[in-house]
Structures are given as structure tokens and as C-alpha cells.
Coordinates of C-alpha atoms in Angstrom, one line a residue:
Chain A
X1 CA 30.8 -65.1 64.7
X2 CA 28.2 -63.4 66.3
X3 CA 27.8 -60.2 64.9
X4 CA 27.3 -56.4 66.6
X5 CA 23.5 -55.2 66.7
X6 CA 22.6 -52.4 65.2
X7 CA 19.5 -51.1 66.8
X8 CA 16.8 -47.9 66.0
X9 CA 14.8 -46.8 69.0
X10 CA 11.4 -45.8 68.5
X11 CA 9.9 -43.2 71.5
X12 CA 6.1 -43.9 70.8
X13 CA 3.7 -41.8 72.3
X14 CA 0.1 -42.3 72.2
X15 CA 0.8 -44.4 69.4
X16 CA 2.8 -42.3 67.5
X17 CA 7.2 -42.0 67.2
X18 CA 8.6 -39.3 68.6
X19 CA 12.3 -38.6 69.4
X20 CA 13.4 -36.6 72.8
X21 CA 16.3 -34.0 72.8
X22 CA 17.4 -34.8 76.5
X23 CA 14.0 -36.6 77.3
X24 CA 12.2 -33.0 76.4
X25 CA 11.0 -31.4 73.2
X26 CA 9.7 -34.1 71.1
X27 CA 9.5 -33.8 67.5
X28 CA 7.0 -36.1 65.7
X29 CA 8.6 -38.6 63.1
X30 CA 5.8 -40.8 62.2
X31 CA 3.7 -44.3 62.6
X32 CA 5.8 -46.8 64.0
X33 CA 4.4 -49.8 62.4
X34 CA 5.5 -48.1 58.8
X35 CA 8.9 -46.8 60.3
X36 CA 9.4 -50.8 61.8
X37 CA 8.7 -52.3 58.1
X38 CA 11.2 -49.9 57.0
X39 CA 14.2 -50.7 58.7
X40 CA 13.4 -54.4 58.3
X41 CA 13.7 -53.6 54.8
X42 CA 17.2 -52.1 55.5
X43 CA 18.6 -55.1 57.4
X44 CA 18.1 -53.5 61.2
X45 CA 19.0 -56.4 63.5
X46 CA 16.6 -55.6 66.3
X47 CA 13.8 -52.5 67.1
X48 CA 13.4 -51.0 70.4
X49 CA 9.9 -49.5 71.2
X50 CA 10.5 -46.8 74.2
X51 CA 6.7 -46.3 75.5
X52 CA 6.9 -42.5 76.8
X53 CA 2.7 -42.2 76.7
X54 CA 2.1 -40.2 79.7
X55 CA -1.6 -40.8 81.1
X56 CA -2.4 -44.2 81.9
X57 CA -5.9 -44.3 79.5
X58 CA -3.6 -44.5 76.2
X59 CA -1.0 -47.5 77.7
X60 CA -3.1 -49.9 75.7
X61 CA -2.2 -48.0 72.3
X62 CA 1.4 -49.5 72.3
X63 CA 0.1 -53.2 72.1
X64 CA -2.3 -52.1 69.6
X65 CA 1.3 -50.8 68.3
X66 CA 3.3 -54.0 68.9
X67 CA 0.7 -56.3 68.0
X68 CA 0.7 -54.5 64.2
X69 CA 4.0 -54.6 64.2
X70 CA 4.7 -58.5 64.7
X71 CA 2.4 -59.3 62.1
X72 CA 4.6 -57.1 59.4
X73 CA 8.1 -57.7 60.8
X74 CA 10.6 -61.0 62.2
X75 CA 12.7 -59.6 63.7
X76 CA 13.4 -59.3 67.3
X77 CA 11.1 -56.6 69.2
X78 CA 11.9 -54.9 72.7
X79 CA 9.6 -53.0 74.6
X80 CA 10.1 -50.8 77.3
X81 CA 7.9 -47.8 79.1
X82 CA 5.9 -48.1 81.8
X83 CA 6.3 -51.6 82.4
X84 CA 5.3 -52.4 86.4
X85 CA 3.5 -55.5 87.4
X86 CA 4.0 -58.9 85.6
X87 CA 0.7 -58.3 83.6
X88 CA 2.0 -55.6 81.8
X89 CA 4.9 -58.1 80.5
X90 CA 2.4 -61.0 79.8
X91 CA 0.5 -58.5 77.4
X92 CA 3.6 -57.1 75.8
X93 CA 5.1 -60.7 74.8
X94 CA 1.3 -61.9 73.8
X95 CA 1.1 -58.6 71.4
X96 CA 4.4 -60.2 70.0
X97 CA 7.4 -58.3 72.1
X98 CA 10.2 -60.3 72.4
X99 CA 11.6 -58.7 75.1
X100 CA 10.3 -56.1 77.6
X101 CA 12.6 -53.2 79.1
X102 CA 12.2 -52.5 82.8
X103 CA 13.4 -49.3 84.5
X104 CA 11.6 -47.5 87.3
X105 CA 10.0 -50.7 88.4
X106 CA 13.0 -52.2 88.7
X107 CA 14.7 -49.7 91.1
X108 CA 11.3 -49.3 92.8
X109 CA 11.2 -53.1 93.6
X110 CA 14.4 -55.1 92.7
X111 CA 12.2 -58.1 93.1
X112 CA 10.1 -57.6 90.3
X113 CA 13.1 -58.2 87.8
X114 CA 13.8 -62.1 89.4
X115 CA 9.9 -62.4 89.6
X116 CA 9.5 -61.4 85.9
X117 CA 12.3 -63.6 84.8
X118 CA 11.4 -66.6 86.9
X119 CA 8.5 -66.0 85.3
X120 CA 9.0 -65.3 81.6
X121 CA 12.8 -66.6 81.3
X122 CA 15.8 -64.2 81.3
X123 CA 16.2 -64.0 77.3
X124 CA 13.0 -61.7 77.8
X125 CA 14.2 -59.0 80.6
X126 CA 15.8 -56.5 79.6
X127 CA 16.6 -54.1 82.5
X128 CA 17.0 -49.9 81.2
X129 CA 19.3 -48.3 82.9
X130 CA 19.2 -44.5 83.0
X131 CA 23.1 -43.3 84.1
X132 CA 24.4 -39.5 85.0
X133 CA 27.9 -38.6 85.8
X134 CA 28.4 -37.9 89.4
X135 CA 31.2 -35.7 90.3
X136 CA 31.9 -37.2 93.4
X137 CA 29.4 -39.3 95.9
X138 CA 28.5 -36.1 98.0
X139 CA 27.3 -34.5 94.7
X140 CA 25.0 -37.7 93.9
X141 CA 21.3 -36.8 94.9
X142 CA 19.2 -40.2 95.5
X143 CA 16.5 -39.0 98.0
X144 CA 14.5 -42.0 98.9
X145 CA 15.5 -43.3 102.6
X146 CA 13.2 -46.4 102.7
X147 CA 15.0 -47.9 99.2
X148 CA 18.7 -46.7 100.7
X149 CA 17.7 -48.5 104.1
X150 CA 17.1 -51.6 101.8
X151 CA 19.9 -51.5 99.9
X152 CA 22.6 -49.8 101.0
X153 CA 25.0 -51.7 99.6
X154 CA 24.0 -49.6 96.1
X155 CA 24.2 -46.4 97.2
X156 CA 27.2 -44.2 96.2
X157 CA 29.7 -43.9 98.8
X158 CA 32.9 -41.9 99.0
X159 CA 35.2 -44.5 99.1
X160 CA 33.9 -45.1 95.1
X161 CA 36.4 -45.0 92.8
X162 CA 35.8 -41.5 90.3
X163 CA 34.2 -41.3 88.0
X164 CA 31.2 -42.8 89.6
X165 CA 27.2 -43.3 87.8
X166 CA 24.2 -42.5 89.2
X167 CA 20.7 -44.5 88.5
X168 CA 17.8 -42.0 87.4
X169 CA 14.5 -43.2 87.1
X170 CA 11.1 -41.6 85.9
X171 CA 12.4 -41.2 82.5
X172 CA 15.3 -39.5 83.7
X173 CA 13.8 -36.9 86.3
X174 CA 14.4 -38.9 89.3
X175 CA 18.0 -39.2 90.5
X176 CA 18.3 -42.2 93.5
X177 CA 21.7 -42.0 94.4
X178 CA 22.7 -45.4 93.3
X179 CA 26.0 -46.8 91.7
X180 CA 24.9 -47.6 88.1
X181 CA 28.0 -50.4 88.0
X182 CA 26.8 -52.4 91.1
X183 CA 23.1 -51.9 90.2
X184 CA 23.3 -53.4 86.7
X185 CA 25.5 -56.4 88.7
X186 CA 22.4 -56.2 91.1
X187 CA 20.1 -56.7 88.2
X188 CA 22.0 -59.2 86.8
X189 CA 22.0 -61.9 89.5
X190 CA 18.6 -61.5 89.4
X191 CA 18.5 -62.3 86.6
X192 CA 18.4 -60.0 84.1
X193 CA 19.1 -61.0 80.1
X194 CA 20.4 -57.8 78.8
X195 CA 21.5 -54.5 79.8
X196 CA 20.0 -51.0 77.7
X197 CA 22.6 -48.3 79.1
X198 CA 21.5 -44.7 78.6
X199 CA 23.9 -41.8 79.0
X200 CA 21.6 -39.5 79.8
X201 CA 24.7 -36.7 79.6
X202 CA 24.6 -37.5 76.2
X203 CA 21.4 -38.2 75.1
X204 CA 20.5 -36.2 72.0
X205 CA 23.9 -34.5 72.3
X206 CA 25.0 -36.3 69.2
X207 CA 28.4 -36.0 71.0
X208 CA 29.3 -39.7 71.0
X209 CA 28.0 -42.5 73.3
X210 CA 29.6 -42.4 77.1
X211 CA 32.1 -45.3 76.7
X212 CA 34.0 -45.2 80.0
X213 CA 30.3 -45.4 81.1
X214 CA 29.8 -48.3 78.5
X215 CA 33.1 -50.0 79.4
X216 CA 32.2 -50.0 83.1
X217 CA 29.2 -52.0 83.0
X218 CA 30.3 -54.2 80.3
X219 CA 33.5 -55.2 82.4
X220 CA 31.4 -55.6 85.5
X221 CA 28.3 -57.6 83.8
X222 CA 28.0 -61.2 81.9
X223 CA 24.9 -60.3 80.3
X224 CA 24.7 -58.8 76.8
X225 CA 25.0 -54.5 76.8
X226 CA 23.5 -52.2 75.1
X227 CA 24.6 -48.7 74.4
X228 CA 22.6 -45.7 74.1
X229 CA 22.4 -42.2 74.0
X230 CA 24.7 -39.8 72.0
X231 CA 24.7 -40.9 68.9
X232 CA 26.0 -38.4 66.0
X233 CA 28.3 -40.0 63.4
X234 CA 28.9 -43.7 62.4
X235 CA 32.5 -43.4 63.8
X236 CA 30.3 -43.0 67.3
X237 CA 28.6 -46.4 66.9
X238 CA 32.2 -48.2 66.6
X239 CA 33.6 -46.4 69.2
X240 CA 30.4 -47.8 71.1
X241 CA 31.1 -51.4 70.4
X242 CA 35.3 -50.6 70.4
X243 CA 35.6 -48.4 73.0
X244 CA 33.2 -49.3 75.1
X245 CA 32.8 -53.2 74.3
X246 CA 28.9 -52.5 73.9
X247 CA 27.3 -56.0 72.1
X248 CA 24.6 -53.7 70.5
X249 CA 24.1 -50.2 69.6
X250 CA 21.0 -48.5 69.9
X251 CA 20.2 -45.1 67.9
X252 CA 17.5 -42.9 66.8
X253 CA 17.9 -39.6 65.0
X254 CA 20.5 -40.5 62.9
X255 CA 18.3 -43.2 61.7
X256 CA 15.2 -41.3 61.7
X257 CA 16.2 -38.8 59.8
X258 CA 18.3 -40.7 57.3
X259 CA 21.3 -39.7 58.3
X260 CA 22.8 -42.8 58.0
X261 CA 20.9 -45.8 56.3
X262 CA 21.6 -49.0 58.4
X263 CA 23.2 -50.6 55.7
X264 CA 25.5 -47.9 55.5
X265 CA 25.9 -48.1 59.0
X266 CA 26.7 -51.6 59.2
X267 CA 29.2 -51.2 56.2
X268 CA 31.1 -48.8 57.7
X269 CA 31.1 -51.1 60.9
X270 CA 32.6 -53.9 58.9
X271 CA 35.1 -51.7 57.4
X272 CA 36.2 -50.7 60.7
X273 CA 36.4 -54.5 61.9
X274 CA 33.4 -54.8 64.2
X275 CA 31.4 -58.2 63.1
X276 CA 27.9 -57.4 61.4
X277 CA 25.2 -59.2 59.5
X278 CA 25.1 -57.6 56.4
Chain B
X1 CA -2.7 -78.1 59.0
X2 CA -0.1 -77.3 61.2
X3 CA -0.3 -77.3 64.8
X4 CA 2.1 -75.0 66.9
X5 CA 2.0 -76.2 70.3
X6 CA 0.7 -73.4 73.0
X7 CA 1.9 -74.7 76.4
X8 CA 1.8 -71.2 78.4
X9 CA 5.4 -70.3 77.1
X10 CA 6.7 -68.7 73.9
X11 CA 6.5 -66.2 71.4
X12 CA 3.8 -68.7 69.8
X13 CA 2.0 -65.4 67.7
X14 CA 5.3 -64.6 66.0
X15 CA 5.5 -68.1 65.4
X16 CA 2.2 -68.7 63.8
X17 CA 2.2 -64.7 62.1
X18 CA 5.6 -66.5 60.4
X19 CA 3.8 -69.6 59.1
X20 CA 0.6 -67.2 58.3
X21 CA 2.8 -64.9 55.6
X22 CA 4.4 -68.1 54.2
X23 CA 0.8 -69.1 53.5
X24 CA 0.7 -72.0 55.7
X25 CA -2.1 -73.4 57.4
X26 CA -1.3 -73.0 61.3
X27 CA -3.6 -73.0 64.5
X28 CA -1.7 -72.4 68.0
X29 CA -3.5 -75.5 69.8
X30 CA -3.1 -76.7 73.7
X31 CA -5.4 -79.8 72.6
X32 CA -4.1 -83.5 72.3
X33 CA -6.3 -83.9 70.3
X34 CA -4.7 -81.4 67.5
X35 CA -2.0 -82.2 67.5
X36 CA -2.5 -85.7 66.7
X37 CA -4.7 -84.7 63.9
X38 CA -2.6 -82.5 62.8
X39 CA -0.3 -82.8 59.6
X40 CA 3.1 -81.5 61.1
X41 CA 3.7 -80.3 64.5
X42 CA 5.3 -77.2 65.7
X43 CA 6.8 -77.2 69.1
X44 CA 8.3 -73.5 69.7
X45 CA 9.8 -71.3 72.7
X46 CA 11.5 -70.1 75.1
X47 CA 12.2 -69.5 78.6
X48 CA 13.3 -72.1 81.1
X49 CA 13.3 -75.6 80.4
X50 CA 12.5 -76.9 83.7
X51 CA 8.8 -74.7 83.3
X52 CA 8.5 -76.0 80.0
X53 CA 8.5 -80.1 80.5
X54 CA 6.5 -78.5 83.7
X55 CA 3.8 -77.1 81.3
X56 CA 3.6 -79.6 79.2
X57 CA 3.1 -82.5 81.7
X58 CA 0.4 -80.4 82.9
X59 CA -1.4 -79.6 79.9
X60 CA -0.6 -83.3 79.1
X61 CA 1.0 -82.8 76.1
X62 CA 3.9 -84.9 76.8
X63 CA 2.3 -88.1 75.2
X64 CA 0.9 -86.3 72.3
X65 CA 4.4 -84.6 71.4
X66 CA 6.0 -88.2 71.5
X67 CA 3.0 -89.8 69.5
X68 CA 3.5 -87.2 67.1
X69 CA 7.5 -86.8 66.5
X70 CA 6.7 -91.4 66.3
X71 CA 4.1 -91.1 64.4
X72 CA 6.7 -89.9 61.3
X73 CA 4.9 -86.6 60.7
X74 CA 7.0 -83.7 59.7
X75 CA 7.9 -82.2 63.5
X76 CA 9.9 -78.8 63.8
X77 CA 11.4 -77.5 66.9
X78 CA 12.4 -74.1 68.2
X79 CA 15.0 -73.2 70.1
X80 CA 13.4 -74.4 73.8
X81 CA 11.4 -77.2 71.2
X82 CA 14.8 -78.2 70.4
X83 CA 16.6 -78.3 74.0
X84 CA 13.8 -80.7 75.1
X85 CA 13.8 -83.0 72.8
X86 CA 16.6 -84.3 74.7
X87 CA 17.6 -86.2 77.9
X88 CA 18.2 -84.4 80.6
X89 CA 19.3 -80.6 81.0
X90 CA 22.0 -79.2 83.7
X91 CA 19.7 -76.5 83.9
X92 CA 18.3 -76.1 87.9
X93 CA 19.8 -79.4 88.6
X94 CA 19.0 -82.5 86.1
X95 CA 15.7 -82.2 84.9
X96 CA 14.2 -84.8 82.4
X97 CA 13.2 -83.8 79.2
X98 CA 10.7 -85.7 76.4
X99 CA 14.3 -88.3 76.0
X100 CA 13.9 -88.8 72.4
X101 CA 17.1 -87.5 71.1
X102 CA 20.6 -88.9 73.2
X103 CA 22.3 -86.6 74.5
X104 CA 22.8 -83.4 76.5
X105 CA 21.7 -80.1 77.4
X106 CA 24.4 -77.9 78.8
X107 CA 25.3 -73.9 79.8
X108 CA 27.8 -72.0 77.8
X109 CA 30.3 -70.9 79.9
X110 CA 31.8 -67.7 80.0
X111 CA 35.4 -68.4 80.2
X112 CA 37.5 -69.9 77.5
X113 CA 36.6 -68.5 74.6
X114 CA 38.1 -68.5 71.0
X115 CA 40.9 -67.1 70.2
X116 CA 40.7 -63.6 69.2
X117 CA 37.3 -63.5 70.8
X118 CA 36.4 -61.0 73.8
X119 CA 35.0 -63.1 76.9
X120 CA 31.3 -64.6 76.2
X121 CA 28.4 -62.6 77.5
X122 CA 25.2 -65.0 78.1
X123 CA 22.9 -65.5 77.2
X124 CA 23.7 -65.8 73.6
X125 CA 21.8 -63.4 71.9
X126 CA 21.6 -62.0 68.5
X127 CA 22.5 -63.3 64.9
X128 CA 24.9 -65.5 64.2
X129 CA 26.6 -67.4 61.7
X130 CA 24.8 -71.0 60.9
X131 CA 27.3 -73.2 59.3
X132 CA 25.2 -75.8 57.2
X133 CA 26.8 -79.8 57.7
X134 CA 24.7 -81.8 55.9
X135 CA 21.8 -81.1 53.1
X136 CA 18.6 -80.4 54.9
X137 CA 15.0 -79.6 53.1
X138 CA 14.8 -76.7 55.2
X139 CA 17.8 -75.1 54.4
X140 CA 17.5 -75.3 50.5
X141 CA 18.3 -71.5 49.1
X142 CA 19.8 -71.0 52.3
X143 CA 23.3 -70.0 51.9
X144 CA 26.3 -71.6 54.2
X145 CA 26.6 -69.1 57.0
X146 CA 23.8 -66.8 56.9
X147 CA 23.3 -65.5 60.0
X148 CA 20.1 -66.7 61.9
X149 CA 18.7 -64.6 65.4
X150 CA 20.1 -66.8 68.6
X151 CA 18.9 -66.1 72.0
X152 CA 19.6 -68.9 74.3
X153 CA 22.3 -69.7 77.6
X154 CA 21.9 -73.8 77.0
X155 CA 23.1 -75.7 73.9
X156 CA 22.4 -79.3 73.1
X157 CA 25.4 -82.0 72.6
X158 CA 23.8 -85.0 70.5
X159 CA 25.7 -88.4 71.5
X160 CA 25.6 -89.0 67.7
X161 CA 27.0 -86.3 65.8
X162 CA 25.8 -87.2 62.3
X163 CA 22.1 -85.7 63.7
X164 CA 24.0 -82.4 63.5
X165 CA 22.8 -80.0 60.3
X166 CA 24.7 -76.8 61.6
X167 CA 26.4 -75.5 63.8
X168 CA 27.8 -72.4 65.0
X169 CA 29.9 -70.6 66.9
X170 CA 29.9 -68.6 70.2
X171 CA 33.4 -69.4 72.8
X172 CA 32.8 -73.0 70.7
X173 CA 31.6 -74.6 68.3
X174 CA 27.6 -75.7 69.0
X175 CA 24.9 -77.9 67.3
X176 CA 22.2 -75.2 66.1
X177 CA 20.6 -77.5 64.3
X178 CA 19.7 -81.2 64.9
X179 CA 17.7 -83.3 61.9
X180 CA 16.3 -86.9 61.6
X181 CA 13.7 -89.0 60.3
X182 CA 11.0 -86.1 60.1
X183 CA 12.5 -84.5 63.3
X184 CA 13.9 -80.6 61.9
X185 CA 15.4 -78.4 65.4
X186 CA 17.0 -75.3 65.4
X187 CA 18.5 -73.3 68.6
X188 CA 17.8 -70.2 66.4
X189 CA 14.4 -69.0 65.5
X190 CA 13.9 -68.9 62.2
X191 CA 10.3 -66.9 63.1
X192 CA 12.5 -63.8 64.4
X193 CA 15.3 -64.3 61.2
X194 CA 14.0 -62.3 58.7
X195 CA 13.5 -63.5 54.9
X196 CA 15.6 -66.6 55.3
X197 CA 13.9 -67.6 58.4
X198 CA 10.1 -67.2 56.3
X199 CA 12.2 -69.5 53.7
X200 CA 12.6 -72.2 56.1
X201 CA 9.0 -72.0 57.5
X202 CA 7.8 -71.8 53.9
X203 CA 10.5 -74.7 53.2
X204 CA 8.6 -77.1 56.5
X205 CA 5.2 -76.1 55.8
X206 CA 5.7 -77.9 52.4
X207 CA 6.6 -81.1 53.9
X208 CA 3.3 -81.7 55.4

């Protein structure tokens, strides 16, 4: 049976991990190509590279980052961060990414997602959605008029049913007014291969993942989901993949910090009845 | 030396980083030439298969492939490398493949699955269970059901069963793994799989 991922995130910034509290105050937790061999060691099914370099001279340092990486560890790689033109995708998978996470470029031009995966095939395109409550469509803030005259279809309306998601973009700064359910539906038909959902109420709230949030798009989507943000306690991850019917749970302080080994992770995922590779 | 077929598509550095920490001799190669030289063949990736018998007719690698998989030297494909070995795929319409192996290339679907299992998301992606059917060089030291990294929306449907060496299962059960004469094929990569995924490599490289 195919088993439940269990996935650490790695925010690398100028070549370095870092983990966000609510995308601000990073803490430093170390070289990423070390931290990547280590959770191979431990049995992680997948790693997830978050690129949050800010100034454009040190983009190269994360294929520098990758490239290391793929010649240490077999397991599948994503990377996401500042991916915007089809270049930037050709030199992530040539470093050795498997797949490559596209989020503000995505909103910013829909397009690009069915160029990229016409391109490099759907397995690879990963589209990273950034979702924050609304609490109700007058309250959602999307500002940009030219993208809502092109889509208004994805715009949150009143008539949505509560509670209703809105898109974000610019690591979370930027809210667009647009209804996270019919824009990961959006990105699928064109042809997305996965879904990385960020709860960005509780990111770094260790509260527990969003799972009416989770269950929403994973009802609405045929693609593969993955969960993220609010990660605290083991029992949070099942309720991720229980709860909220996630395929894959993505983490990072609990992991970081050894809080929780994956192996321990996964056993207690196993105990509960979620399929893992152990 | 083993050549691992470049034709524009692929993960072809993981591939050849894999063979490189088994201690294999590997080149990634877009020459005919190579691969007719070389002592086993390596045909990985993935993507869409239409592109792929699209790249390779235009690199003209077509011929080269066939003369090689003929030819009786040791010739391992990966997931894509497997799918075209076949006849024809339902993917964007019927598009021919290299026709060496009978059969079919067709889309999981979403409905219908097992019982007890929740509907199929696809593509198919992450690790999952190979079931070993028949004794295979490559999976020696491989325990039955070791899970194996998957990432595909097409399966392959051999007309002859007996080709099968595993299978798995995902809404039904699949081939993941076809085997005959010297022709080894996995839908799974075995360069993304961790230590039993080297094992195979390491197990194929010693067959040249």
C-alpha cells in the first residue's frame, strides 16, 4: 500500500537552514547538505528545500546547495523559493531537484504552471499554496484589479460557503483575494502534480495543522496533498493525514530540533493506523 | 562502462550520482555511438511519453536503443525507460513507443479503488510496496515488499504476464517491474529509493 510521507522542510537562506516563526524571526539550524544526510539516515521519505534567500546575487547558492545534496542522498528532493521563469526549473532539476515548488509565479501568471509542466512533466510541479482564514469574502483583501479582471472566477465572493481561504503570495505578505479551494482546482487542470498547503494561521504555532483547510483541498483536488504548517506533537501529523486526508506531512522544528526522530514519528503513525515505510 | 541515455528529459545526475556511489562506471551520453559501445545501457526518466519517443527520434537514438536491448547486453529501464519499451501509450492519444515489449501503456484511474482504500490521487507518487513474482538478479537481498519511491500516472499491462517481476499496488494491482532476456524495467526508481535502490544499481552494474 502506498504509504504516508513524512517530510522535513528545510528554509535555506543564503545557503544556510533557517526555520521561520510565522515567516519572521529566523533562527539558524545549520548546513543543509549535513541536515539532508541526516534524515536519510533516519528513514525521511522525501526533503523539501524552501529557498527564502532574499537578494537576487545569492539565488545561485541553493543549486550549489541541491547539487551537494543529490550527490549524498536518493531520496526524492523538492525545491521551492523564488522559482519564476522556466530557466529557473531547468537549473533546479539539472542540480538534481526532483521537483520544483511554485508559488508567487504561479498566481502572478497561471500560465507558467501548464508551460512548466508541458515542459518538464507534471510529476515535477509542485504548486505552494500559502492559505489564511477569511472571515467572510468582504473581509478578504486581494488588491490587484488587473489579475481579478482575469480571473474572476477565483476571487472570493459572498455567496462562498464559510469558512472560506485566501491565497497569499510573497512569502505570505501579499494577500490576493483568491479562493484557495478553486485555485488549487485551477492549478490542477493545469496541470499541477502535487499540492504543498501552508496554513499560514498556524505556521510555527505548533497548534496542529489546519485540517478543515487540509480536508477542503484534498476533497476538491486529484493530485497528491501536502500538509504544512502547525506542526507540534506526533498526534498533529496523524490528525494531518486522518483528519485532513493529507498524502504527505511536511514539518520542520519538531524535526530540527529533535523533538521527534522520524523513525519515531513514523512508529507512532503506524501505531495509529496510517500506512508508512518503516 | 555503462551508458545512461541523456535525451533532454530526466533526473539523468541522480541517476548516474547512484551508479557513481555503487562504484560503477557510468557516462550520461546522447551519442549512438556510446551506447553501442557501451557494456549495458541505461535508459532513465520521466516526464511525458509522447516528448520522450519525441526526443529520442530526434537525437536518433531510437535505432541505437533497439540495437542495444537486441544486441543482448544487460539494458535497465526507469520508470519513463520502462513505459516505452512498449507499444503504444493512451497518453495524448496513441502514441508509438520503441514496440519491443507487447502490450500496453495505460492511466490509473481515480475511481474504483480497493477496498478499504480512500479514492486514488494521481499521479502515483511516493513509496510503495514492490511485491517480488519471480527471482530477478536485481532484486537479490531485496526483501518481498520493500517499499520502492513511485511517481508515475501511466502503468504498463504486458500481453504476457510471465515478463512480470513485481508488482504493486495503488486502486489495483500493476506491473512495476518487467524482466527478460537482459531487459530489467522498473516503474519505480530505484536511483531515488534509498539503500535498496543503490543495491539494485550495484546488483545491474555487475551484470555488465
Amino acid at each position: 500500500m502506498l504509504a504516508n510521507r513524512v517530510i522535513p522542510c528545510l528554509d535555506v537562506k543564503d545557503g544556510r537552514v533557517v526555520k521561520g516563526v510565522n515567516f519572521v524571526n529566523l533562527r539558524d539550524a545549520g548546513d543543509p547538505v549535513e541536515i539532508a544526510e541526516a534524515y536519510d539516515r533516519e528513514g525521511a521519505d522525501e526533503l523539501t528545500f524552501l529557498d527564502i534567500t532574499a537578494s537576487h546575487e545569492n539565488r545561485k547558492t541553493i543549486l550549489d546547495v541541491v547539487a551537494k545534496t543529490a550527490e549524498k542522498v536518493f531520496m526524492p528532493l523538492t525545491v521551492g523559493g523564488g522559482v519564476r521563469v522556466l530557466e529557473d526549473i531547468r537549473n533546479l532539476l539539472k542540480a538534481g531537484a526532483d521537483k520544483v515548488a511554485i508559488n508567487t509565479a504561479a498566481v502572478g501568471r497561471p500560465e507558467f504552471v501548464r508551460e512548466a509542466a508541458e515542459r518538464f512533466g507534471s510529476q515535477c510541479i509542485v504548486v505552494a499554496v500559502d492559505a489564511k482564514q477569511a472571515q467572510d469574502a468582504a473581509a478578504a483583501t486581494g488588491v490587484d484589479l488587473e489579475w481579478r479582471d482575469r480571473h474572476p472566477e477565483q476571487f472570493i465572493s459572498l455567496e462562498d460557503d464559510l469558512p472560506v481561504w485566501e491565497v497569499y503570495t510573497h512569502g505570505g505578505r501579499k494577500p490576493m483575494g483568491i479562493h484557495v479551494v478553486r485555485w488549487a482546482q485551477l492549478m490542477e487542470s493545469y496541470g499541477a502534480g502535487e499540492i504543498l498547503l501552508t496554513s499560514m494561521d498556524r505556521d510555527g504555532t505548533k497548534q496542529g495543522y489546519d485540517n478543515r483547510l487540509n480536508r477542503a483541498i484534498a476533497d476538491a483536488v486529484g493530485i497528491p496533498l501536502v500538509a504544512s504548517g502547525g506542526a507540534g506533537t506526533l498526534k498533529h501529523l496523524y490528525e494531518a493525514i486522518d483528519e485532513g486526508r493529507a498524502n504527505a506531512v511536511l514539518a520542520a522544528s519538531i524535526f530540527h530540533f529533535k523533538e521527534f526522530t522520524i523513525r519515531e514519528t513514523k512508529e507512532y503513525l503506524r501505531s495509529r493506523g496510517a500506512p508508512v515505510r518503516l | 562502462m555503462i551508458a545512461i541515455v541523456d535525451y533532454g528529459m530526466g533526473n539523468l545526475r541522480s541517476v548516474l550520482k547512484a551508479f557513481e556511489t555503487v562504484g560503477a562506471d557510468a557516462r550520461v551520453t546522447s551519442k549512438s555511438s556510446d551506447i553501442l559501445n557501451a557494456g549495458a545501457v541505461v535508459l532513465p526518466g520521466v516526464g511525458a511519453f509522447r516528448d520522450c519517443m519525441k526526443n529520442l527520434d530526434r537525437l536518433n537514438l531510437i535505432d541505437s536503443v533497439k540495437k542495444s536491448v537486441a544486441g543482448g547486453k544487460p539494458f535497465l529501464g526507469i520508470c519513463l525507460g520502462l513505459q516505452v519499451l512498449f507499444g503504444q501509450s493512451e497518453e495524448f492519444g496513441a502514441v508509438e513507443g520503441l514496440n519491443l515489449v507487447p502490450g500496453k501503456v495505460l492511466r490509473f484511474s481515480p475511481e474504483n479503488p480497493l477496498a478499504g482504500e480512500p479514492n486514488l490521487k494521481v499521479p502515483h507518487m511516493g513509496w510503495n510496496q514492490v511485491k517480488i513474482q519471480k527471482t530477478s538478479p536485481l532484486f537479490e537481498d531485496v526483501p518481498d515488499e520493500s517499499y520502492f519511491y513511485f511517481v508515475h500516472s501511466y502503468y504498463v499491462r504486458p500481453d504476457d504476464p510471465k515478463i512480470a517481476v513485481a508488482t504493486t499496488s495503488y486502486g489495483k494491482e500493476f506491473v512495476s517491474g518487467i524482466e527478460y532476456d537482459n531487459v530489467h524495467a522498473f516503474q519505480f526508481h530505484p536511483e531515488k529509493s534509498q539503500k535498496l535502490g543503490l543495491q539494485m544499481l550495484r546488483a545491474f552494474s555487475r551484470l555488465n
